[in-house]
Coordinates of C-alpha atoms and ligand atoms in Angstrom, one line a residue:
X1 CA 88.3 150.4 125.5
X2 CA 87.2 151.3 122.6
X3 CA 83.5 150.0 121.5
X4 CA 83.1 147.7 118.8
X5 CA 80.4 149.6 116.9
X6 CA 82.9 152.0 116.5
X7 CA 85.8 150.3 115.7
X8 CA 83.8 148.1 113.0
X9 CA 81.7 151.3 111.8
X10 CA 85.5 153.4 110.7
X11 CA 86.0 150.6 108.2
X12 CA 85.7 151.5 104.6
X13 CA 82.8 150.1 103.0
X14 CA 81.2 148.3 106.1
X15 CA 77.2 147.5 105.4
X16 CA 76.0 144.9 107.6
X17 CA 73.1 144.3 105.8
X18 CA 75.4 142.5 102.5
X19 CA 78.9 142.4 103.9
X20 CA 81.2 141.4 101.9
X21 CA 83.3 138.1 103.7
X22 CA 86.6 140.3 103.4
X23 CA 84.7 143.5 105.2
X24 CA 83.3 141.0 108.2
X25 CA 87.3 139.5 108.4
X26 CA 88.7 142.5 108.7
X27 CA 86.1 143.8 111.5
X28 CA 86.4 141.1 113.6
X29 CA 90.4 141.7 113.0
X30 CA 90.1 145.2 113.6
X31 CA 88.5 144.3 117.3
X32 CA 90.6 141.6 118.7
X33 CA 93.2 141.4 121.6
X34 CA 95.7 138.4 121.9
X35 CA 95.3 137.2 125.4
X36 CA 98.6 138.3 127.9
X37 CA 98.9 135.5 129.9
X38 CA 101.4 133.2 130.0
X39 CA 103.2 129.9 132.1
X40 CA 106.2 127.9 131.4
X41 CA 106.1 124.4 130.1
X42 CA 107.7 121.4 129.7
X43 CA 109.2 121.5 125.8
X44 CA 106.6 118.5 124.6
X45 CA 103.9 119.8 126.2
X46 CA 104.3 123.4 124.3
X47 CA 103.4 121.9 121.0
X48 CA 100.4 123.9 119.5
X49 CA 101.2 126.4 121.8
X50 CA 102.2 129.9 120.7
X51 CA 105.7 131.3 122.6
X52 CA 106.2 133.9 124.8
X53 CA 109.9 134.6 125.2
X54 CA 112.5 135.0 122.7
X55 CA 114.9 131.7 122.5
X56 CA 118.4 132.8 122.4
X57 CA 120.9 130.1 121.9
X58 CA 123.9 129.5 124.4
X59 CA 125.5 127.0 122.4
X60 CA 126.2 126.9 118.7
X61 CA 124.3 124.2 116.8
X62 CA 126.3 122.2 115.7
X63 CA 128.9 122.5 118.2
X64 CA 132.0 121.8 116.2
X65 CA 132.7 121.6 112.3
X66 CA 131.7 117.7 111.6
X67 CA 131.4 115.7 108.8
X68 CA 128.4 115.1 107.3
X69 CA 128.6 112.0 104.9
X70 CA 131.0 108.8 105.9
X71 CA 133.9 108.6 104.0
X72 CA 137.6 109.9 104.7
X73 CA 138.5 113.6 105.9
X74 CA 141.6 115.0 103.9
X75 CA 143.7 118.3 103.3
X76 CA 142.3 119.3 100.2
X77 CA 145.2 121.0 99.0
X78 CA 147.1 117.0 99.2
X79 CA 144.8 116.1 96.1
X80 CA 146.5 116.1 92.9
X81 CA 144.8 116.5 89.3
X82 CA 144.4 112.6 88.7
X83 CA 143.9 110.0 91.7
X84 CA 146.0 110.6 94.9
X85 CA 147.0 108.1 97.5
X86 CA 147.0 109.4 101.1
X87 CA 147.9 107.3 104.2
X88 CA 144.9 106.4 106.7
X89 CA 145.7 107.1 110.1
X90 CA 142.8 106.9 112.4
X91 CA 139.3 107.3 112.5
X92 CA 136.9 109.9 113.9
X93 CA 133.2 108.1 114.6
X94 CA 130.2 110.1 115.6
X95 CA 130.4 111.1 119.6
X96 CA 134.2 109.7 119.2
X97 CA 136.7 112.6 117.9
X98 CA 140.4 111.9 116.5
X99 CA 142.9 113.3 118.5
X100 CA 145.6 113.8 116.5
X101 CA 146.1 116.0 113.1
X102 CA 146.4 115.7 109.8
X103 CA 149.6 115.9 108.1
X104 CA 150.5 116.1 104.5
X105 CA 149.4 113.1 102.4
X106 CA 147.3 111.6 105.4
X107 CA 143.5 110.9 106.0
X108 CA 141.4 110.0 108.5
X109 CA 138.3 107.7 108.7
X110 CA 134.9 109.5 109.7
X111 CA 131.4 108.5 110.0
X112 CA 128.8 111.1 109.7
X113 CA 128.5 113.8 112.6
X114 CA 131.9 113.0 113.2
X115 CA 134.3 116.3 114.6
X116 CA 136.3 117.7 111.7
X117 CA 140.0 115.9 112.5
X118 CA 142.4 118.9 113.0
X119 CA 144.0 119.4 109.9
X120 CA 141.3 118.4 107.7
X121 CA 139.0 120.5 105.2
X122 CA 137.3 118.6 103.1
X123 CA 135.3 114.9 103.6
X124 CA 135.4 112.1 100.4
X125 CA 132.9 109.6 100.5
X126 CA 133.3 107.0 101.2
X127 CA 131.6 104.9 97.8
X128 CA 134.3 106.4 95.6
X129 CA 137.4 104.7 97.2
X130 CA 139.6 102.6 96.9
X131 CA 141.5 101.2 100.0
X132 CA 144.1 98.9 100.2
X133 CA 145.0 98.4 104.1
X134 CA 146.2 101.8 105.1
X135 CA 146.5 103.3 101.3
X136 CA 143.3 104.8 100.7
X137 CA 143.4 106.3 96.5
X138 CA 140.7 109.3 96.1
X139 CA 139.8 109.9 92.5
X140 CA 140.4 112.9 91.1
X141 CA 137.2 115.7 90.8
X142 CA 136.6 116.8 94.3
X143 CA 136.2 119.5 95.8
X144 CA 137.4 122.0 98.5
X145 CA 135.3 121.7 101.5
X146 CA 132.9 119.4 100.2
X147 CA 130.7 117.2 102.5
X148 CA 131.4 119.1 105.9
X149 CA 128.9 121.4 108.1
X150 CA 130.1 124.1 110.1
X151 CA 129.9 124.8 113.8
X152 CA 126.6 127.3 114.1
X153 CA 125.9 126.7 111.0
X154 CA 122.2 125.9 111.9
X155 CA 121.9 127.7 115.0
X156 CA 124.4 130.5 116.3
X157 CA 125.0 131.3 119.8
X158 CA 123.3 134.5 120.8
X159 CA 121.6 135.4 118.0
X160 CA 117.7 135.3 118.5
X161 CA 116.1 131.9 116.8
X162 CA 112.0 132.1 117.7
X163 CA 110.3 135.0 118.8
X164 CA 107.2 135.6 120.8
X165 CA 104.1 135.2 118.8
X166 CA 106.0 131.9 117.4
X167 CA 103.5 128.9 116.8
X168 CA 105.3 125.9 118.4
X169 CA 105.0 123.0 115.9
X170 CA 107.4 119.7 115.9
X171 CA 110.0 121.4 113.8
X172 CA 110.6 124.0 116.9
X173 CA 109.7 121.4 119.5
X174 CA 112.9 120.0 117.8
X175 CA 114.9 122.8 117.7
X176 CA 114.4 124.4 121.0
X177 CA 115.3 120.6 122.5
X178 CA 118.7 121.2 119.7
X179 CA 120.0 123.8 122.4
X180 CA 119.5 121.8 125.5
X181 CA 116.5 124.2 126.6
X182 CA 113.8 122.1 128.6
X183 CA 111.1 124.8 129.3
X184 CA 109.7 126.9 127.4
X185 CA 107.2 130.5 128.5
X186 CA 104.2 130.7 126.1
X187 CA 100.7 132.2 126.1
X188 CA 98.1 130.6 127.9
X189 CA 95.4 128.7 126.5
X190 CA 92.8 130.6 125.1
X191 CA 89.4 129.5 126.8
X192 CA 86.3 129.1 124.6
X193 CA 83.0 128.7 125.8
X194 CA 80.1 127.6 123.4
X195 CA 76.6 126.3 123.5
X196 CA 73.8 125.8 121.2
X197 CA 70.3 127.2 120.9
X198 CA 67.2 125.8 119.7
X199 CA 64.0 124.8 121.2
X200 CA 64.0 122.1 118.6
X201 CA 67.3 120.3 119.8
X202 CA 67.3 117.0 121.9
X203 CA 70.6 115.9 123.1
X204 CA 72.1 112.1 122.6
X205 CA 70.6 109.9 124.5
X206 CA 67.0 111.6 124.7
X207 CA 64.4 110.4 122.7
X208 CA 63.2 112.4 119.5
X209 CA 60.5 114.2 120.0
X210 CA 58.5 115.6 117.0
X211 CA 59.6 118.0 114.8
X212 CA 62.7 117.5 117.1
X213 CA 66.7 117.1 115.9
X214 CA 69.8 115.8 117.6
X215 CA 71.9 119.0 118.0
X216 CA 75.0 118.4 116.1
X217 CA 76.8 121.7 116.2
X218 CA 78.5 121.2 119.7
X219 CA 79.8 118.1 118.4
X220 CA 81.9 119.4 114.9
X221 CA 82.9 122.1 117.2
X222 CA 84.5 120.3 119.7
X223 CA 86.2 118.7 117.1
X224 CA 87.1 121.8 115.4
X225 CA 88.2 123.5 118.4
X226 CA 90.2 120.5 120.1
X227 CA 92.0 120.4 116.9
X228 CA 92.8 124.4 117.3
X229 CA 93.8 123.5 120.9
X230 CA 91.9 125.5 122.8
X231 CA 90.3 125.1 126.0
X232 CA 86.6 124.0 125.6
X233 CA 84.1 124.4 127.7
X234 CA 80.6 122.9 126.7
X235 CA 77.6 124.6 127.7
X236 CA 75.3 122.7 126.0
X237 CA 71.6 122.7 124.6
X238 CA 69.8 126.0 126.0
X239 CA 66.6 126.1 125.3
X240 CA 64.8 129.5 123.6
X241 CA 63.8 131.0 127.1
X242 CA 65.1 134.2 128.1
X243 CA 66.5 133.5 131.7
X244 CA 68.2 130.2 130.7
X245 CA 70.1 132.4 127.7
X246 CA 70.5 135.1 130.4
X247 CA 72.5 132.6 132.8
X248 CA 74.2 130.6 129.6
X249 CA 75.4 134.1 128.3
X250 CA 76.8 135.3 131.9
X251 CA 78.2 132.0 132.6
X252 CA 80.0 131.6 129.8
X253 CA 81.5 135.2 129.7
X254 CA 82.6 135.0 133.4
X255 CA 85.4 132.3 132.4
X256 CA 85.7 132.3 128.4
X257 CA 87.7 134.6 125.7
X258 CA 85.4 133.7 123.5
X259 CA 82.0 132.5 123.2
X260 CA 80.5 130.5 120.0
X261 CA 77.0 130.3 120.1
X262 CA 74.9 128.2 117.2
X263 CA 71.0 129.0 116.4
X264 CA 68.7 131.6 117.0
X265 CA 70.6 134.8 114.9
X266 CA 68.4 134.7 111.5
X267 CA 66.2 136.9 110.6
X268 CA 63.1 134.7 111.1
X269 CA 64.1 133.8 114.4
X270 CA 61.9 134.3 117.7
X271 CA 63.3 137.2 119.8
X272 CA 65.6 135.2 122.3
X273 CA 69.2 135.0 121.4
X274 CA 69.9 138.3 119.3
X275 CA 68.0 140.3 122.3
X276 CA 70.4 138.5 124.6
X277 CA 73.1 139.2 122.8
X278 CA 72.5 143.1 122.8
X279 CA 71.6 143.6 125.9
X280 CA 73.9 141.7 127.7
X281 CA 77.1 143.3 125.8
X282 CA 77.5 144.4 122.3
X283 CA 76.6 142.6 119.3
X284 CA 76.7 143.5 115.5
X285 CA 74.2 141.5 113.5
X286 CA 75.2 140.9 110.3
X287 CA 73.9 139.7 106.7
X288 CA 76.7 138.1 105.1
X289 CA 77.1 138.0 101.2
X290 CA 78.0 134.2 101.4
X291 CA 76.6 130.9 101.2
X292 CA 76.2 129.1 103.5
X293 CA 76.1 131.3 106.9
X294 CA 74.7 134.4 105.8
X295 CA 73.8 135.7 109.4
X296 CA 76.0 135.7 111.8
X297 CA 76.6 138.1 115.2
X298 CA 79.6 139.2 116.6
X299 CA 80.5 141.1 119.5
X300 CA 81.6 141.3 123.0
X301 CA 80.2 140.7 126.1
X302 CA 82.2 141.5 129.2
X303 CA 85.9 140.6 128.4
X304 CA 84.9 137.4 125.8
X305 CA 84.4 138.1 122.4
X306 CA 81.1 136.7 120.6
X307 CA 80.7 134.7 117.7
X308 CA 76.9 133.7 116.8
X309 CA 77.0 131.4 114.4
X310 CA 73.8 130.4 112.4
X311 CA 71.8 127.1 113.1
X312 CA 72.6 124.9 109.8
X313 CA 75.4 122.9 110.6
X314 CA 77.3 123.3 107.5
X315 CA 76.9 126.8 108.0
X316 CA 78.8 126.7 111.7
X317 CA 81.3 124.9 110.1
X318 CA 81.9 127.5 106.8
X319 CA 81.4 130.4 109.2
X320 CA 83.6 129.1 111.7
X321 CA 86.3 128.2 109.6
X322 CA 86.0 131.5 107.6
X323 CA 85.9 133.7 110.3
X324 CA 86.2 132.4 113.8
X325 CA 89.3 130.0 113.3
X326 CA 91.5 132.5 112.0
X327 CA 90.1 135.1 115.0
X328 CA 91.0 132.6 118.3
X329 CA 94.5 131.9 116.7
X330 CA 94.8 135.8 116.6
X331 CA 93.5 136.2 120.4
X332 CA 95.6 132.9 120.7
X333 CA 98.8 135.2 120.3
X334 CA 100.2 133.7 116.9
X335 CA 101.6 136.8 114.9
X336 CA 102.0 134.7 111.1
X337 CA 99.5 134.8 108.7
X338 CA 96.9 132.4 110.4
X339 CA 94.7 133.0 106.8
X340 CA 94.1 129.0 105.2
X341 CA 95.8 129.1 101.7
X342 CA 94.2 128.7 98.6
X343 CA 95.4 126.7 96.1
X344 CA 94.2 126.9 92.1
X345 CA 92.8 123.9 90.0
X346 CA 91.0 123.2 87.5
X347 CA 86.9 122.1 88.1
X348 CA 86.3 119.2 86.7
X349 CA 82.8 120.0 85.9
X350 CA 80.6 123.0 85.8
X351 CA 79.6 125.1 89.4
X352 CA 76.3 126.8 89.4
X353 CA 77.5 130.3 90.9
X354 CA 75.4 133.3 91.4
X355 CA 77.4 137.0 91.2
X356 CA 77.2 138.9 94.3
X357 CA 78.2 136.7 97.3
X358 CA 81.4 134.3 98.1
X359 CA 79.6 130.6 98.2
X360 CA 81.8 128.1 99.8
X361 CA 80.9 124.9 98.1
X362 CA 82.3 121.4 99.4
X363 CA 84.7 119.8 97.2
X364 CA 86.9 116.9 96.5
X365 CA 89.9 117.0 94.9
X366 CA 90.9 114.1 93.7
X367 CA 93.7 112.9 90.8
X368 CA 92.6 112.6 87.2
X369 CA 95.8 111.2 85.5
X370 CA 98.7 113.7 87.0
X371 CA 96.4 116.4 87.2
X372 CA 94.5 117.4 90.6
X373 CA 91.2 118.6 89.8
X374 CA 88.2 119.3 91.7
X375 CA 84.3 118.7 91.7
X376 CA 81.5 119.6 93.8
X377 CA 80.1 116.8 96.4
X378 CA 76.6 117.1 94.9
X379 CA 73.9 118.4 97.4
X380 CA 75.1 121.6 98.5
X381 CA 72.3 122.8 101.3
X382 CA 73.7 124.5 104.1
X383 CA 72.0 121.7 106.6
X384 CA 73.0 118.8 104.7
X385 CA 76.6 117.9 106.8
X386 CA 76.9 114.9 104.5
X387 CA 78.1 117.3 102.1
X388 CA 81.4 118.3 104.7
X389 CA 82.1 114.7 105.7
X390 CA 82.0 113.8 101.9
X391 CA 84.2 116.4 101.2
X392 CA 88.4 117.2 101.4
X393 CA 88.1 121.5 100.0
X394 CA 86.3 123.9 100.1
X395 CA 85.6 125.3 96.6
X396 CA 86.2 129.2 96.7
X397 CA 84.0 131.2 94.1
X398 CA 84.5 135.1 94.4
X399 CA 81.9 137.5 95.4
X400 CA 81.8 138.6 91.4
X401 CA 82.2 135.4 90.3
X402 CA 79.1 133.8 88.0
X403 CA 79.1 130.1 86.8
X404 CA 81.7 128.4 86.5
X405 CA 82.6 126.0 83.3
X406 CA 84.3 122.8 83.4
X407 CA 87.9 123.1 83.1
X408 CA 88.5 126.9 84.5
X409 CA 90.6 127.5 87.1
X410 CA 88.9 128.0 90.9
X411 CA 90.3 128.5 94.4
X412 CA 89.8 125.2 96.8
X413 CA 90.9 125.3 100.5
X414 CA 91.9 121.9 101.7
X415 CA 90.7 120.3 105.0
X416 CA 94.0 118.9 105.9
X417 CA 97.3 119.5 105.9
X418 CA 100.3 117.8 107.8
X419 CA 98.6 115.8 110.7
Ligands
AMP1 P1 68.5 128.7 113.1 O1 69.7 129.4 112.7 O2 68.3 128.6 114.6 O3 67.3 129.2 112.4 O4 68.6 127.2 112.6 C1 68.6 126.8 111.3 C2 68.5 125.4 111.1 O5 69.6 124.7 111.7 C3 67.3 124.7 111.7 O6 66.8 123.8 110.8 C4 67.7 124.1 112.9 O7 66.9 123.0 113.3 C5 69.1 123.7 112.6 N1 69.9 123.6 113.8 C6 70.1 124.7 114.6 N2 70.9 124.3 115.6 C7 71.3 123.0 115.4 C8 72.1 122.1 116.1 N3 72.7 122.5 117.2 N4 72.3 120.9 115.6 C9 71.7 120.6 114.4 N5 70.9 121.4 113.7 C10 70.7 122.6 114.2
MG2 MG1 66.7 128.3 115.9

């Protein structure tokens, strides 16, 4: 395999000392391998999950031509210029066909979903009727075919619907259940180990020491990874001591795909993690032209792949959703664009903005009359997490991008989407 240095050293303009966010995205990129495994799964069960097997329908969905508003099937060629009377002969429900056919001047009855009666083309709804007993008049101004689907017409038999690398979401939950397919194969989880480091960090239910903090990275990213459906394990606080990083580090790379680590990689630190880090596997420690999260390692050790974060916690959360989030759904085995969108809106105040880095500043985006616009949450330091919880975007300002004046355009990336 090849080594990382090298991989990440081939890319064009690579400096770790002011990387530019789009350089470190594509390094880690340029180093990652989707995880082979796989297992078969009960159909609810594979939501979040990322498929392994092509689904080739053995049925057409729908089955048969049907009808797909109530109303009365007819032969549209019966219909004359001004109204027509046809006779009604029957009825076709949903789950219930008609058995006979259509002859000239005759209709039939159908509720939506209902199998096309034999003889019929074309479905009239229902609201513009008039029926007297058995006469049934259709105004005039319809049109061939109208108002019926076709067999297939959603899914044809044989031809390829999902692929592998598919993210399974309700809409495919759905339409893998729409061809009577129970099981599905997908990837396996991907396994992520993290802890967090810091001889300052008491864990809940200790009592605060001085100059001590409750350590609340391993809480956001529990929550951010249970939400990417991974499987989490949580190594906890380790303390700055060399052995107890030694074992941390090997236990986590003995089980994980990847490792997230918090704390320790600045460049003030005491020589405990990065050292680790290095000599344990490989690491890249790099200066990022971003705020917040400026340093940040990455690397490998054994088979997992490294991530180590900085200690603010709004940093871990801006460096892991800028970089590591988009990295496990990779080595997850999704093959889309896993990249979180940006949208453009108008500030609603000015941004200070300094030229020369990509800051990530929380935002909210809120309505102003029709218009959504967006304004910063107010304190912006990277360890005030107030500033994330009070916030639904991130405001995106370019690396070349200076300060911003109210009412120009700027990039936000929202929190939430569809839960
Ligand atoms: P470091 O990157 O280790 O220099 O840490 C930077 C800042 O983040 C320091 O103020 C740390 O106390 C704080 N910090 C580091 N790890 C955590 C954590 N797990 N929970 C809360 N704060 C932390
Ligand atoms: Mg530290």
């Amino acid at each position: 395999m090849n080594r990382i240095i090298q991989i990440v050293n081939a890319i064009e303009g690579y400096d770790p000392d002011a990387l530019h966010v789009d350089k470190a995205r594509a390094a880690i990129r340029a180093c990652l391998a989707p995880v082979t495994q796989t297992e078969r799964l009960p159909v609810r069960e594979a939501l979040g999950r990322v498929l392994a097997e092509d689904i080739v329908p053995a049925i057409d969905v729908p089955g048969h031509d049907n009808t797909a508003m109530d109303g009365y099937a007819v032969r549209f060629a019966d219909l004359g210029p001004g109204e027509t009377v046809l006779e009604e002969i029957g009825a076709a429900l949903a789950g219930k066909a008609f058995s006979g056919t259509l002859g000239r001047s005759q209709c039939v009855r159908v509720t939506t979903g209902a199998v096309m009666p034999a003889g019929a083309d074309t479905v009239v709804v229902q609201e513009v009727v008039t029926v007297n007993g058995t006469k049934v008049t259709i105004p005039p101004g319809q049109k061939a075919a109208q108002n019926v689907r076709y067999a297939g017409e959603d899914l044809k038999r044989g031809v390829p619907v999902l692929g592998p690398g598919q993210w399974l979401r309700p809409a495919e939950l759905g339409l893998i259940a729409s061809l009577g397919i129970g099981k599905v194969a997908v990837r396996r989880k991907l396994r992520v180990a993290f802890f967090s480091t810091g001889d300052e960090l008491a864990s809940i239910g200790a009592a605060l020491k001085q100059g001590e903090v409750y350590d609340s990275n391993r809480y956001t990213l529990h929550g951010m990874l249970s939400r990417l459906g991974v499987e989490i394990h949580d190594l906890g606080v380790v303390r700055d001591d060399s052995a107890l990083l030694e074992a941390a580090f090997r236990k986590a790379a003995a089980n994980a795909d990847a490792i997230i680590t918090t704390g320790g990689v600045s460049v003030g630190e005491a020589d405990f993690v990065k050292p680790m880090m290095a000599k344990l596997g490989e690491a890249l420690f790099w200066r990022i032209a971003m705020r917040p999260g400026r340093p940040m390692a990455f690397g490998r050790i054994g088979n997992a792949f490294l991530f180590g974060l900085p200690g603010n916690p709004v940093a871990v959360m801006v460096t892991f959703y800028q970089f590591v989030r988009e990295a496990l759904l990779a080595m997850s085995g999704r093959t889309d664009d896993c990249a979180l969108p940006m949208l453009k809106v108008a500030a609603a105040e000015p941004l200070r903005k300094v030229a020369g880095r990509t800051e990530y500043q929380r935002g909210i985006l809120f309505r102003d009359g029709g218009e959504w616009k967006v304004k910063a949450t107010g304190q912006q330091g990277s360890g005030v997490l107030r500033s994330m919880s009070e916030a639904n975007c991130y405001i995106v300002l370019e690396h070349e991008r200076g300060r911003v004046a109210a009412g120009e355009p700027v990039q936000v990336q929202l929190f939430e989407g569809l839960a």
